[in-house]
Amino acid sequence: MKYVLVTGGVVSGLGKGVTASSIGVVLKACGLRVTSIKIDPYLNTDAGTMSPFEHGEVFVLDDGGEVDLDLGNYERFLDIKLTCDNNITTGKIYQVVPHITDAIQEWIEHVAVIPVDGKEGPADVCVIELGGTIGATVYSKNNGNGILDAGDIESMPFIEALGQFSYRVGPGNFCLVHVSLVPVLNVVGEQKTKPTQHSVRGLRGLGLTPNILACRSAKVLEENVKEKLSQFCHVPAANIITLNDVTNIWHIPLLLRDQKAHEAILKVLNLQRVAREPKLEEWMNRAKLCDALHDPVRIAMVGKYTGLSDSYLSVLKALLHASVACRKKLVVDWVPSTDLEENTAKEAPDAYNAAWNLLKGADGILVPGGFGDRGVQGKILAAKYARENNVPYLGICLGMQIAVIDFARSVMNLWDANSTEFDPDTRTPCVVFMPEGSKTHMGGTMRLGSRRTYFHVTDCKSVKLYGNVSYVDERHRHRYEVNPDMVAEFESAGLAFVGKDETGKRMEIIELPAHPYFVGVQFHPEFKSRPGQPSALFSGLIAASCGQLDALLQNPSHLNKPIKAKISSNGVFSPKVYQNGHQKGHTHKPANNLVNGNYYSNDWFHLRSPLRREV
């Protein structure tokens, strides 16, 4: 087994996760089998009970593991299925002491040989990402002198263990890639190497020597800067890679390939004779296609964590995968669900009007999963607006449950209908607590992981989008479900439960047959979406939002076909453009105010939020 360790220095948020994933993509393109491990040095055993505002989304694996969102990046980039053991935390390790550094090394060796790509036998290379920051420089307020900080204190046992591990597996089996920052000060306009020098010095002082430097910078590193880093960090200039700003993150593996990063890694790991030149044609075509898309599709994301996009990272990625497959430029309108409520109309009318303007201007509406009663009424209003105005709607987990509540109230005239999560004493509990759940223990007590959903209606949008299969396996994370005692009443009123669990008593998928696209699911389809294999239900939402649903229902498999480059005569990638920017029959007005959007250079979508007050 060969190991590639990815560490980060100077500051957090440099993109270690994307770098680790991209290294895996390039090595996989060289014909090697790759697995991944993420080390999170926090005391929690998993990410399940951590606040989305502090830690981003909780990513759910097939085995029910609630893990760091970086494992979602690994799965999406490498198209693999990881287990909860691929996420090591201090909380897990400290349950196994006596000798913590030995326990860490044994855990890594055990997990590294577990196949994650559907094939038998261990992978060739295990890419390990160490969370936290090593070797930051803290500047004194008194004299401005730099004081070298060894890094996050909670990372120390893992750093020591990895130092021992590199010696234990020996030369030729361990490669360390250190991601660092080379900033440019506006005053002088010069790329500064000192932060990276300090970071590498701290890393070496802790017993780890980098083989490759991956330097984050706004622009490509100048040659004299590379030479300086090589001299003072003791890394060959050929092993210093620039990770400059790109238009979308699918360019990162291409950056690594173009700078021969794979050759440097393969040389350190003695794999030159085993691996081939990386084949990344389809990956390159998809990255170019993302840059070339201009025809927008506008999706309103209605949630309670809209202040931090990482809280819904997998949902965003699934929307992107589907948008690219439909040849549309994704525009996400962030709508805080509390701003749609009547209380906001009285307290902050500007925020209320801005939120409703965004909702009404969207081509489609998505209500993602969540917990707690804050903003629930706003989500119910969003589902009601989509239902009454024939706007394409996708509700995920809680988004399905609030759609059921709205249907009970507005269509069935059950005005006191509610979920027992929000009103334990409601007289019409249309959403109830699952009997196998726990109301006292919050961590790991939900219905988690991959579960099978059987289709009970063959002529519905969902089954057609999934390719007319009899069942699907999707990942779950919930404590509440649609009240099975009310299902017959709902169905007689026109709500179709087209997908159910193996018992037939747990509702998994709802549809409104007469609506252009109104779908709710108890599971989380975003967790299994891939760049080359977009989620069926997200594809349906995007297609319905831009007038392509009928064509997609007739041939859903075309979204999974490899993307082939089409270059126009002027050398620019040219996507297919429809008349007036949309296919014929598109009833929603096209978005025309992208100038108000914020464009993020490390992603390829626009994010807009209405005027908000602090909550």
mmCIF file of N, CA and C in Angstrom, residues 468-588:
data_model
loop_
_atom_site.group_PDB
_atom_site.id
_atom_site.type_symbol
_atom_site.label_atom_id
_atom_site.label_comp_id
_atom_site.label_asym_id
_atom_site.label_seq_id
_atom_site.Cartn_x
_atom_site.Cartn_y
_atom_site.Cartn_z
ATOM 1 N N ASN A 468 -37.139 3.756 -14.950
ATOM 2 C CA ASN A 468 -38.175 2.712 -14.890
ATOM 3 C C ASN A 468 -37.717 1.467 -14.125
ATOM 4 N N VAL A 469 -36.986 1.686 -13.043
ATOM 5 C CA VAL A 469 -36.566 0.585 -12.178
ATOM 6 C C VAL A 469 -37.666 0.290 -11.163
ATOM 7 N N SER A 470 -37.562 -0.834 -10.480
ATOM 8 C CA SER A 470 -38.579 -1.191 -9.483
ATOM 9 C C SER A 470 -38.240 -0.655 -8.095
ATOM 10 N N TYR A 471 -36.965 -0.359 -7.864
ATOM 11 C CA TYR A 471 -36.562 0.193 -6.571
ATOM 12 C C TYR A 471 -35.271 0.996 -6.725
ATOM 13 N N VAL A 472 -34.989 1.838 -5.729
ATOM 14 C CA VAL A 472 -33.739 2.599 -5.686
ATOM 15 C C VAL A 472 -33.188 2.547 -4.273
ATOM 16 N N ASP A 473 -31.883 2.661 -4.153
ATOM 17 C CA ASP A 473 -31.215 2.729 -2.854
ATOM 18 C C ASP A 473 -30.677 4.143 -2.663
ATOM 19 N N GLU A 474 -31.187 4.839 -1.650
ATOM 20 C CA GLU A 474 -30.749 6.206 -1.364
ATOM 21 C C GLU A 474 -30.455 6.345 0.126
ATOM 22 N N ARG A 475 -29.714 7.401 0.476
ATOM 23 C CA ARG A 475 -29.264 7.599 1.858
ATOM 24 C C ARG A 475 -30.248 8.449 2.654
ATOM 25 N N HIS A 476 -30.401 8.097 3.920
ATOM 26 C CA HIS A 476 -31.391 8.731 4.785
ATOM 27 C C HIS A 476 -30.732 9.366 6.009
ATOM 28 N N ARG A 477 -31.451 10.337 6.587
ATOM 29 C CA ARG A 477 -31.035 10.943 7.859
ATOM 30 C C ARG A 477 -32.240 11.672 8.453
ATOM 31 N N HIS A 478 -33.074 10.951 9.200
ATOM 32 C CA HIS A 478 -34.287 11.580 9.737
ATOM 33 C C HIS A 478 -34.806 10.835 10.955
ATOM 34 N N ARG A 479 -35.602 11.541 11.762
ATOM 35 C CA ARG A 479 -36.262 10.971 12.932
ATOM 36 C C ARG A 479 -37.783 10.940 12.768
ATOM 37 N N TYR A 480 -38.306 11.739 11.861
ATOM 38 C CA TYR A 480 -39.752 11.862 11.693
ATOM 39 C C TYR A 480 -40.166 11.343 10.326
ATOM 40 N N GLU A 481 -41.431 10.940 10.211
ATOM 41 C CA GLU A 481 -41.943 10.385 8.964
ATOM 42 C C GLU A 481 -43.413 10.769 8.804
ATOM 43 N N VAL A 482 -43.927 10.616 7.582
ATOM 44 C CA VAL A 482 -45.342 10.851 7.330
ATOM 45 C C VAL A 482 -46.152 9.834 8.132
ATOM 46 N N ASN A 483 -47.190 10.321 8.784
ATOM 47 C CA ASN A 483 -48.034 9.465 9.614
ATOM 48 C C ASN A 483 -48.696 8.384 8.745
ATOM 49 N N PRO A 484 -48.337 7.105 8.931
ATOM 50 C CA PRO A 484 -48.906 6.058 8.074
ATOM 51 C C PRO A 484 -50.417 5.918 8.227
ATOM 52 N N ASP A 485 -50.978 6.354 9.362
ATOM 53 C CA ASP A 485 -52.422 6.248 9.577
ATOM 54 C C ASP A 485 -53.213 7.240 8.724
ATOM 55 N N MET A 486 -52.526 8.243 8.151
ATOM 56 C CA MET A 486 -53.222 9.249 7.350
ATOM 57 C C MET A 486 -52.988 9.083 5.853
ATOM 58 N N VAL A 487 -52.239 8.064 5.456
ATOM 59 C CA VAL A 487 -51.860 7.901 4.051
ATOM 60 C C VAL A 487 -53.079 7.755 3.153
ATOM 61 N N ALA A 488 -54.026 6.905 3.541
ATOM 62 C CA ALA A 488 -55.225 6.691 2.714
ATOM 63 C C ALA A 488 -55.995 7.991 2.529
ATOM 64 N N GLU A 489 -56.073 8.802 3.585
ATOM 65 C CA GLU A 489 -56.778 10.083 3.517
ATOM 66 C C GLU A 489 -56.072 11.038 2.564
ATOM 67 N N PHE A 490 -54.732 11.063 2.629
ATOM 68 C CA PHE A 490 -53.963 11.904 1.710
ATOM 69 C C PHE A 490 -54.172 11.456 0.261
ATOM 70 N N GLU A 491 -54.102 10.168 0.032
ATOM 71 C CA GLU A 491 -54.213 9.654 -1.338
ATOM 72 C C GLU A 491 -55.580 9.937 -1.935
ATOM 73 N N SER A 492 -56.616 9.841 -1.123
ATOM 74 C CA SER A 492 -57.959 10.122 -1.638
ATOM 75 C C SER A 492 -58.122 11.594 -1.989
ATOM 76 N N ALA A 493 -57.277 12.450 -1.366
ATOM 77 C CA ALA A 493 -57.338 13.888 -1.663
ATOM 78 C C ALA A 493 -56.457 14.270 -2.851
ATOM 79 N N GLY A 494 -55.673 13.318 -3.385
ATOM 80 C CA GLY A 494 -54.897 13.592 -4.593
ATOM 81 C C GLY A 494 -53.394 13.596 -4.438
ATOM 82 N N LEU A 495 -52.876 13.333 -3.231
ATOM 83 C CA LEU A 495 -51.434 13.268 -3.025
ATOM 84 C C LEU A 495 -50.970 11.834 -3.265
ATOM 85 N N ALA A 496 -50.037 11.640 -4.188
ATOM 86 C CA ALA A 496 -49.589 10.298 -4.552
ATOM 87 C C ALA A 496 -48.312 9.927 -3.798
ATOM 88 N N PHE A 497 -48.363 8.801 -3.092
ATOM 89 C CA PHE A 497 -47.163 8.260 -2.450
ATOM 90 C C PHE A 497 -46.613 7.191 -3.389
ATOM 91 N N VAL A 498 -45.698 7.588 -4.247
ATOM 92 C CA VAL A 498 -45.248 6.701 -5.328
ATOM 93 C C VAL A 498 -44.112 5.791 -4.902
ATOM 94 N N GLY A 499 -43.451 6.101 -3.796
ATOM 95 C CA GLY A 499 -42.355 5.281 -3.306
ATOM 96 C C GLY A 499 -42.498 5.022 -1.818
ATOM 97 N N LYS A 500 -42.286 3.741 -1.415
ATOM 98 C CA LYS A 500 -42.404 3.371 -0.011
ATOM 99 C C LYS A 500 -41.267 2.424 0.360
ATOM 100 N N ASP A 501 -41.067 2.216 1.659
ATOM 101 C CA ASP A 501 -40.007 1.301 2.085
ATOM 102 C C ASP A 501 -40.461 -0.144 1.890
ATOM 103 N N GLU A 502 -39.631 -1.087 2.346
ATOM 104 C CA GLU A 502 -39.923 -2.501 2.090
ATOM 105 C C GLU A 502 -41.180 -2.982 2.801
ATOM 106 N N THR A 503 -41.600 -2.290 3.879
ATOM 107 C CA THR A 503 -42.812 -2.694 4.593
ATOM 108 C C THR A 503 -44.073 -2.124 3.964
ATOM 109 N N GLY A 504 -43.890 -1.088 3.140
ATOM 110 C CA GLY A 504 -45.041 -0.409 2.549
ATOM 111 C C GLY A 504 -45.713 0.565 3.487
ATOM 112 N N LYS A 505 -45.157 0.731 4.690
ATOM 113 C CA LYS A 505 -45.771 1.607 5.688
ATOM 114 C C LYS A 505 -45.036 2.935 5.852
ATOM 115 N N ARG A 506 -43.811 3.003 5.365
ATOM 116 C CA ARG A 506 -43.033 4.240 5.504
ATOM 117 C C ARG A 506 -42.970 4.931 4.149
ATOM 118 N N MET A 507 -43.453 6.182 4.108
ATOM 119 C CA MET A 507 -43.553 6.912 2.850
ATOM 120 C C MET A 507 -42.197 7.519 2.482
ATOM 121 N N GLU A 508 -41.774 7.289 1.255
ATOM 122 C CA GLU A 508 -40.452 7.727 0.800
ATOM 123 C C GLU A 508 -40.511 8.801 -0.282
ATOM 124 N N ILE A 509 -41.479 8.723 -1.204
ATOM 125 C CA ILE A 509 -41.565 9.688 -2.308
ATOM 126 C C ILE A 509 -43.015 10.117 -2.488
ATOM 127 N N ILE A 510 -43.233 11.430 -2.574
ATOM 128 C CA ILE A 510 -44.567 11.955 -2.889
ATOM 129 C C ILE A 510 -44.511 12.696 -4.216
ATOM 130 N N GLU A 511 -45.640 12.738 -4.898
ATOM 131 C CA GLU A 511 -45.800 13.526 -6.126
ATOM 132 C C GLU A 511 -47.209 14.083 -6.196
ATOM 133 N N LEU A 512 -47.352 15.206 -6.883
ATOM 134 C CA LEU A 512 -48.656 15.711 -7.292
ATOM 135 C C LEU A 512 -48.775 15.434 -8.784
ATOM 136 N N PRO A 513 -49.572 14.456 -9.180
ATOM 137 C CA PRO A 513 -49.606 14.032 -10.581
ATOM 138 C C PRO A 513 -49.952 15.130 -11.567
ATOM 139 N N ALA A 514 -50.819 16.059 -11.174
ATOM 140 C CA ALA A 514 -51.255 17.098 -12.105
ATOM 141 C C ALA A 514 -50.301 18.289 -12.165
ATOM 142 N N HIS A 515 -49.305 18.305 -11.320
ATOM 143 C CA HIS A 515 -48.354 19.430 -11.256
ATOM 144 C C HIS A 515 -47.208 19.171 -12.230
ATOM 145 N N PRO A 516 -46.648 20.231 -12.859
ATOM 146 C CA PRO A 516 -45.511 20.028 -13.781
ATOM 147 C C PRO A 516 -44.352 19.263 -13.150
ATOM 148 N N TYR A 517 -44.021 19.579 -11.904
ATOM 149 C CA TYR A 517 -42.983 18.833 -11.180
ATOM 150 C C TYR A 517 -43.054 19.217 -9.715
ATOM 151 N N PHE A 518 -43.710 18.387 -8.927
ATOM 152 C CA PHE A 518 -43.806 18.607 -7.489
ATOM 153 C C PHE A 518 -43.469 17.277 -6.819
ATOM 154 N N VAL A 519 -42.230 17.174 -6.344
ATOM 155 C CA VAL A 519 -41.704 15.920 -5.809
ATOM 156 C C VAL A 519 -41.118 16.162 -4.419
ATOM 157 N N GLY A 520 -41.418 15.269 -3.504
ATOM 158 C CA GLY A 520 -40.815 15.296 -2.177
ATOM 159 C C GLY A 520 -40.268 13.929 -1.845
ATOM 160 N N VAL A 521 -39.112 13.885 -1.217
ATOM 161 C CA VAL A 521 -38.481 12.611 -0.873
ATOM 162 C C VAL A 521 -38.014 12.635 0.574
ATOM 163 N N GLN A 522 -38.192 11.481 1.256
ATOM 164 C CA GLN A 522 -37.738 11.388 2.638
ATOM 165 C C GLN A 522 -36.235 11.200 2.722
ATOM 166 N N PHE A 523 -35.627 10.717 1.649
ATOM 167 C CA PHE A 523 -34.184 10.481 1.634
ATOM 168 C C PHE A 523 -33.437 11.703 1.101
ATOM 169 N N HIS A 524 -32.112 11.576 1.004
ATOM 170 C CA HIS A 524 -31.246 12.667 0.549
ATOM 171 C C HIS A 524 -30.554 12.259 -0.755
ATOM 172 N N PRO A 525 -31.161 12.508 -1.902
ATOM 173 C CA PRO A 525 -30.558 12.087 -3.167
ATOM 174 C C PRO A 525 -29.268 12.826 -3.495
ATOM 175 N N GLU A 526 -29.027 13.960 -2.842
ATOM 176 C CA GLU A 526 -27.828 14.753 -3.140
ATOM 177 C C GLU A 526 -26.537 14.021 -2.785
ATOM 178 N N PHE A 527 -26.604 13.093 -1.812
ATOM 179 C CA PHE A 527 -25.383 12.441 -1.350
ATOM 180 C C PHE A 527 -24.804 11.450 -2.360
ATOM 181 N N LYS A 528 -25.571 11.040 -3.337
ATOM 182 C CA LYS A 528 -25.075 10.078 -4.324
ATOM 183 C C LYS A 528 -24.944 10.680 -5.713
ATOM 184 N N SER A 529 -25.121 11.986 -5.824
ATOM 185 C CA SER A 529 -24.950 12.650 -7.119
ATOM 186 C C SER A 529 -23.462 12.727 -7.465
ATOM 187 N N ARG A 530 -23.139 12.526 -8.739
ATOM 188 C CA ARG A 530 -21.763 12.568 -9.224
ATOM 189 C C ARG A 530 -21.687 13.492 -10.444
ATOM 190 N N PRO A 531 -20.522 14.088 -10.708
ATOM 191 C CA PRO A 531 -20.406 14.972 -11.881
ATOM 192 C C PRO A 531 -20.856 14.309 -13.176
ATOM 193 N N GLY A 532 -20.500 13.053 -13.371
ATOM 194 C CA GLY A 532 -20.887 12.347 -14.596
ATOM 195 C C GLY A 532 -22.175 11.575 -14.472
ATOM 196 N N GLN A 533 -22.746 11.520 -13.265
ATOM 197 C CA GLN A 533 -23.997 10.813 -13.023
ATOM 198 C C GLN A 533 -24.860 11.643 -12.079
ATOM 199 N N PRO A 534 -25.483 12.703 -12.595
ATOM 200 C CA PRO A 534 -26.285 13.573 -11.733
ATOM 201 C C PRO A 534 -27.480 12.845 -11.144
ATOM 202 N N SER A 535 -27.918 13.279 -9.969
ATOM 203 C CA SER A 535 -29.077 12.695 -9.312
ATOM 204 C C SER A 535 -30.306 12.802 -10.210
ATOM 205 N N ALA A 536 -31.079 11.720 -10.271
ATOM 206 C CA ALA A 536 -32.262 11.693 -11.125
ATOM 207 C C ALA A 536 -33.261 12.778 -10.742
ATOM 208 N N LEU A 537 -33.513 12.951 -9.452
ATOM 209 C CA LEU A 537 -34.536 13.898 -9.018
ATOM 210 C C LEU A 537 -34.060 15.343 -9.134
ATOM 211 N N PHE A 538 -32.776 15.598 -8.926
ATOM 212 C CA PHE A 538 -32.241 16.938 -9.169
ATOM 213 C C PHE A 538 -32.281 17.252 -10.662
ATOM 214 N N SER A 539 -31.987 16.251 -11.494
ATOM 215 C CA SER A 539 -32.079 16.447 -12.941
ATOM 216 C C SER A 539 -33.508 16.795 -13.337
ATOM 217 N N GLY A 540 -34.468 16.132 -12.684
ATOM 218 C CA GLY A 540 -35.862 16.443 -12.965
ATOM 219 C C GLY A 540 -36.223 17.865 -12.595
ATOM 220 N N LEU A 541 -35.734 18.333 -11.441
ATOM 221 C CA LEU A 541 -36.013 19.711 -11.026
ATOM 222 C C LEU A 541 -35.440 20.715 -12.015
ATOM 223 N N ILE A 542 -34.167 20.521 -12.385
ATOM 224 C CA ILE A 542 -33.532 21.462 -13.315
ATOM 225 C C ILE A 542 -34.215 21.408 -14.680
ATOM 226 N N ALA A 543 -34.495 20.204 -15.169
ATOM 227 C CA ALA A 543 -35.138 20.064 -16.475
ATOM 228 C C ALA A 543 -36.524 20.716 -16.476
ATOM 229 N N ALA A 544 -37.287 20.500 -15.407
ATOM 230 C CA ALA A 544 -38.613 21.114 -15.319
ATOM 231 C C ALA A 544 -38.512 22.631 -15.232
ATOM 232 N N SER A 545 -37.450 23.127 -14.606
ATOM 233 C CA SER A 545 -37.273 24.570 -14.427
ATOM 234 C C SER A 545 -36.852 25.278 -15.705
ATOM 235 N N CYS A 546 -36.378 24.532 -16.692
ATOM 236 C CA CYS A 546 -35.952 25.175 -17.942
ATOM 237 C C CYS A 546 -36.629 24.558 -19.171
ATOM 238 N N GLY A 547 -37.774 23.907 -18.958
ATOM 239 C CA GLY A 547 -38.571 23.441 -20.077
ATOM 240 C C GLY A 547 -38.073 22.206 -20.776
ATOM 241 N N GLN A 548 -37.255 21.375 -20.113
ATOM 242 C CA GLN A 548 -36.695 20.183 -20.755
ATOM 243 C C GLN A 548 -37.218 18.880 -20.159
ATOM 244 N N LEU A 549 -38.219 18.944 -19.267
ATOM 245 C CA LEU A 549 -38.614 17.750 -18.530
ATOM 246 C C LEU A 549 -39.198 16.667 -19.440
ATOM 247 N N ASP A 550 -40.059 17.029 -20.389
ATOM 248 C CA ASP A 550 -40.683 16.029 -21.249
ATOM 249 C C ASP A 550 -39.623 15.231 -22.007
ATOM 250 N N ALA A 551 -38.629 15.937 -22.531
ATOM 251 C CA ALA A 551 -37.556 15.246 -23.257
ATOM 252 C C ALA A 551 -36.754 14.356 -22.325
ATOM 253 N N LEU A 552 -36.526 14.811 -21.102
ATOM 254 C CA LEU A 552 -35.755 14.020 -20.139
ATOM 255 C C LEU A 552 -36.509 12.764 -19.725
ATOM 256 N N LEU A 553 -37.811 12.870 -19.523
ATOM 257 C CA LEU A 553 -38.604 11.712 -19.122
ATOM 258 C C LEU A 553 -38.599 10.632 -20.206
ATOM 259 N N GLN A 554 -38.487 11.043 -21.453
ATOM 260 C CA GLN A 554 -38.450 10.085 -22.548
ATOM 261 C C GLN A 554 -37.097 9.401 -22.664
ATOM 262 N N ASN A 555 -36.016 10.103 -22.234
ATOM 263 C CA ASN A 555 -34.676 9.527 -22.360
ATOM 264 C C ASN A 555 -33.795 10.001 -21.211
ATOM 265 N N PRO A 556 -34.045 9.497 -19.983
ATOM 266 C CA PRO A 556 -33.268 9.976 -18.822
ATOM 267 C C PRO A 556 -31.804 9.581 -18.861
ATOM 268 N N SER A 557 -31.446 8.554 -19.612
ATOM 269 C CA SER A 557 -30.069 8.055 -19.600
ATOM 270 C C SER A 557 -29.095 8.982 -20.316
ATOM 271 N N HIS A 558 -29.599 9.927 -21.130
ATOM 272 C CA HIS A 558 -28.658 10.746 -21.904
ATOM 273 C C HIS A 558 -27.858 11.686 -21.019
ATOM 274 N N LEU A 559 -28.336 11.950 -19.785
ATOM 275 C CA LEU A 559 -27.590 12.826 -18.875
ATOM 276 C C LEU A 559 -26.317 12.166 -18.378
ATOM 277 N N ASN A 560 -26.236 10.835 -18.463
ATOM 278 C CA ASN A 560 -25.062 10.117 -17.962
ATOM 279 C C ASN A 560 -24.048 9.807 -19.049
ATOM 280 N N LYS A 561 -24.311 10.260 -20.277
ATOM 281 C CA LYS A 561 -23.371 9.987 -21.352
ATOM 282 C C LYS A 561 -22.135 10.869 -21.212
ATOM 283 N N PRO A 562 -20.960 10.384 -21.625
ATOM 284 C CA PRO A 562 -19.737 11.198 -21.552
ATOM 285 C C PRO A 562 -19.889 12.498 -22.317
ATOM 286 N N ILE A 563 -19.323 13.557 -21.762
ATOM 287 C CA ILE A 563 -19.366 14.868 -22.404
ATOM 288 C C ILE A 563 -18.264 14.945 -23.441
ATOM 289 N N LYS A 564 -18.644 15.228 -24.675
ATOM 290 C CA LYS A 564 -17.672 15.346 -25.754
ATOM 291 C C LYS A 564 -17.475 16.816 -26.086
ATOM 292 N N ALA A 565 -16.225 17.170 -26.296
ATOM 293 C CA ALA A 565 -15.913 18.565 -26.585
ATOM 294 C C ALA A 565 -16.390 18.938 -27.979
ATOM 295 N N LYS A 566 -16.949 20.131 -28.080
ATOM 296 C CA LYS A 566 -17.330 20.677 -29.374
ATOM 297 C C LYS A 566 -16.726 22.072 -29.461
ATOM 298 N N ILE A 567 -15.721 22.202 -30.287
ATOM 299 C CA ILE A 567 -14.996 23.453 -30.370
ATOM 300 C C ILE A 567 -15.412 24.196 -31.642
ATOM 301 N N SER A 568 -15.771 25.465 -31.481
ATOM 302 C CA SER A 568 -16.174 26.250 -32.639
ATOM 303 C C SER A 568 -14.945 26.696 -33.421
ATOM 304 N N SER A 569 -15.177 27.337 -34.548
ATOM 305 C CA SER A 569 -14.074 27.695 -35.432
ATOM 306 C C SER A 569 -13.121 28.695 -34.808
ATOM 307 N N ASN A 570 -13.598 29.470 -33.838
ATOM 308 C CA ASN A 570 -12.713 30.441 -33.207
ATOM 309 C C ASN A 570 -11.989 29.863 -31.995
ATOM 310 N N GLY A 571 -12.095 28.522 -31.839
ATOM 311 C CA GLY A 571 -11.357 27.862 -30.768
ATOM 312 C C GLY A 571 -12.012 27.943 -29.420
ATOM 313 N N VAL A 572 -13.257 28.431 -29.345
ATOM 314 C CA VAL A 572 -13.963 28.561 -28.083
ATOM 315 C C VAL A 572 -14.978 27.443 -27.971
ATOM 316 N N PHE A 573 -15.075 26.847 -26.785
ATOM 317 C CA PHE A 573 -16.035 25.770 -26.568
ATOM 318 C C PHE A 573 -17.436 26.345 -26.718
ATOM 319 N N SER A 574 -18.269 25.730 -27.555
ATOM 320 C CA SER A 574 -19.595 26.288 -27.815
ATOM 321 C C SER A 574 -20.689 25.288 -27.473
ATOM 322 N N PRO A 575 -21.464 25.535 -26.409
ATOM 323 C CA PRO A 575 -22.570 24.658 -26.085
ATOM 324 C C PRO A 575 -23.755 24.918 -27.000
ATOM 325 N N LYS A 576 -24.701 23.977 -26.998
ATOM 326 C CA LYS A 576 -25.904 24.164 -27.787
ATOM 327 C C LYS A 576 -26.757 25.271 -27.173
ATOM 328 N N VAL A 577 -27.244 26.177 -27.970
ATOM 329 C CA VAL A 577 -28.054 27.294 -27.488
ATOM 330 C C VAL A 577 -29.453 27.171 -28.072
ATOM 331 N N TYR A 578 -30.463 27.291 -27.212
ATOM 332 C CA TYR A 578 -31.833 27.182 -27.667
ATOM 333 C C TYR A 578 -32.389 28.548 -28.047
ATOM 334 N N GLN A 579 -33.435 28.555 -28.859
ATOM 335 C CA GLN A 579 -34.057 29.799 -29.284
ATOM 336 C C GLN A 579 -34.457 30.632 -28.071
ATOM 337 N N ASN A 580 -34.078 31.897 -28.065
ATOM 338 C CA ASN A 580 -34.354 32.822 -26.967
ATOM 339 C C ASN A 580 -33.758 32.351 -25.641
ATOM 340 N N GLY A 581 -32.766 31.473 -25.739
ATOM 341 C CA GLY A 581 -32.095 31.010 -24.526
ATOM 342 C C GLY A 581 -32.779 29.848 -23.841
ATOM 343 N N HIS A 582 -33.930 29.412 -24.327
ATOM 344 C CA HIS A 582 -34.656 28.305 -23.716
ATOM 345 C C HIS A 582 -35.283 27.452 -24.797
ATOM 346 N N GLN A 583 -35.658 26.230 -24.462
ATOM 347 C CA GLN A 583 -36.404 25.424 -25.405
ATOM 348 C C GLN A 583 -37.805 25.978 -25.564
ATOM 349 N N LYS A 584 -38.434 25.672 -26.692
ATOM 350 C CA LYS A 584 -39.806 26.093 -26.919
ATOM 351 C C LYS A 584 -40.704 25.495 -25.844
ATOM 352 N N GLY A 585 -41.712 26.281 -25.444
ATOM 353 C CA GLY A 585 -42.643 25.798 -24.439
ATOM 354 C C GLY A 585 -42.259 26.165 -23.021
ATOM 355 N N HIS A 586 -41.093 26.813 -22.847
ATOM 356 C CA HIS A 586 -40.656 27.221 -21.499
ATOM 357 C C HIS A 586 -41.513 28.390 -21.051
ATOM 358 N N THR A 587 -42.200 28.247 -19.917
ATOM 359 C CA THR A 587 -43.177 29.248 -19.505
ATOM 360 C C THR A 587 -42.640 30.259 -18.512
ATOM 361 N N HIS A 588 -41.500 29.957 -17.879
ATOM 362 C CA HIS A 588 -40.952 30.894 -16.887
ATOM 363 C C HIS A 588 -40.096 31.935 -17.567
#
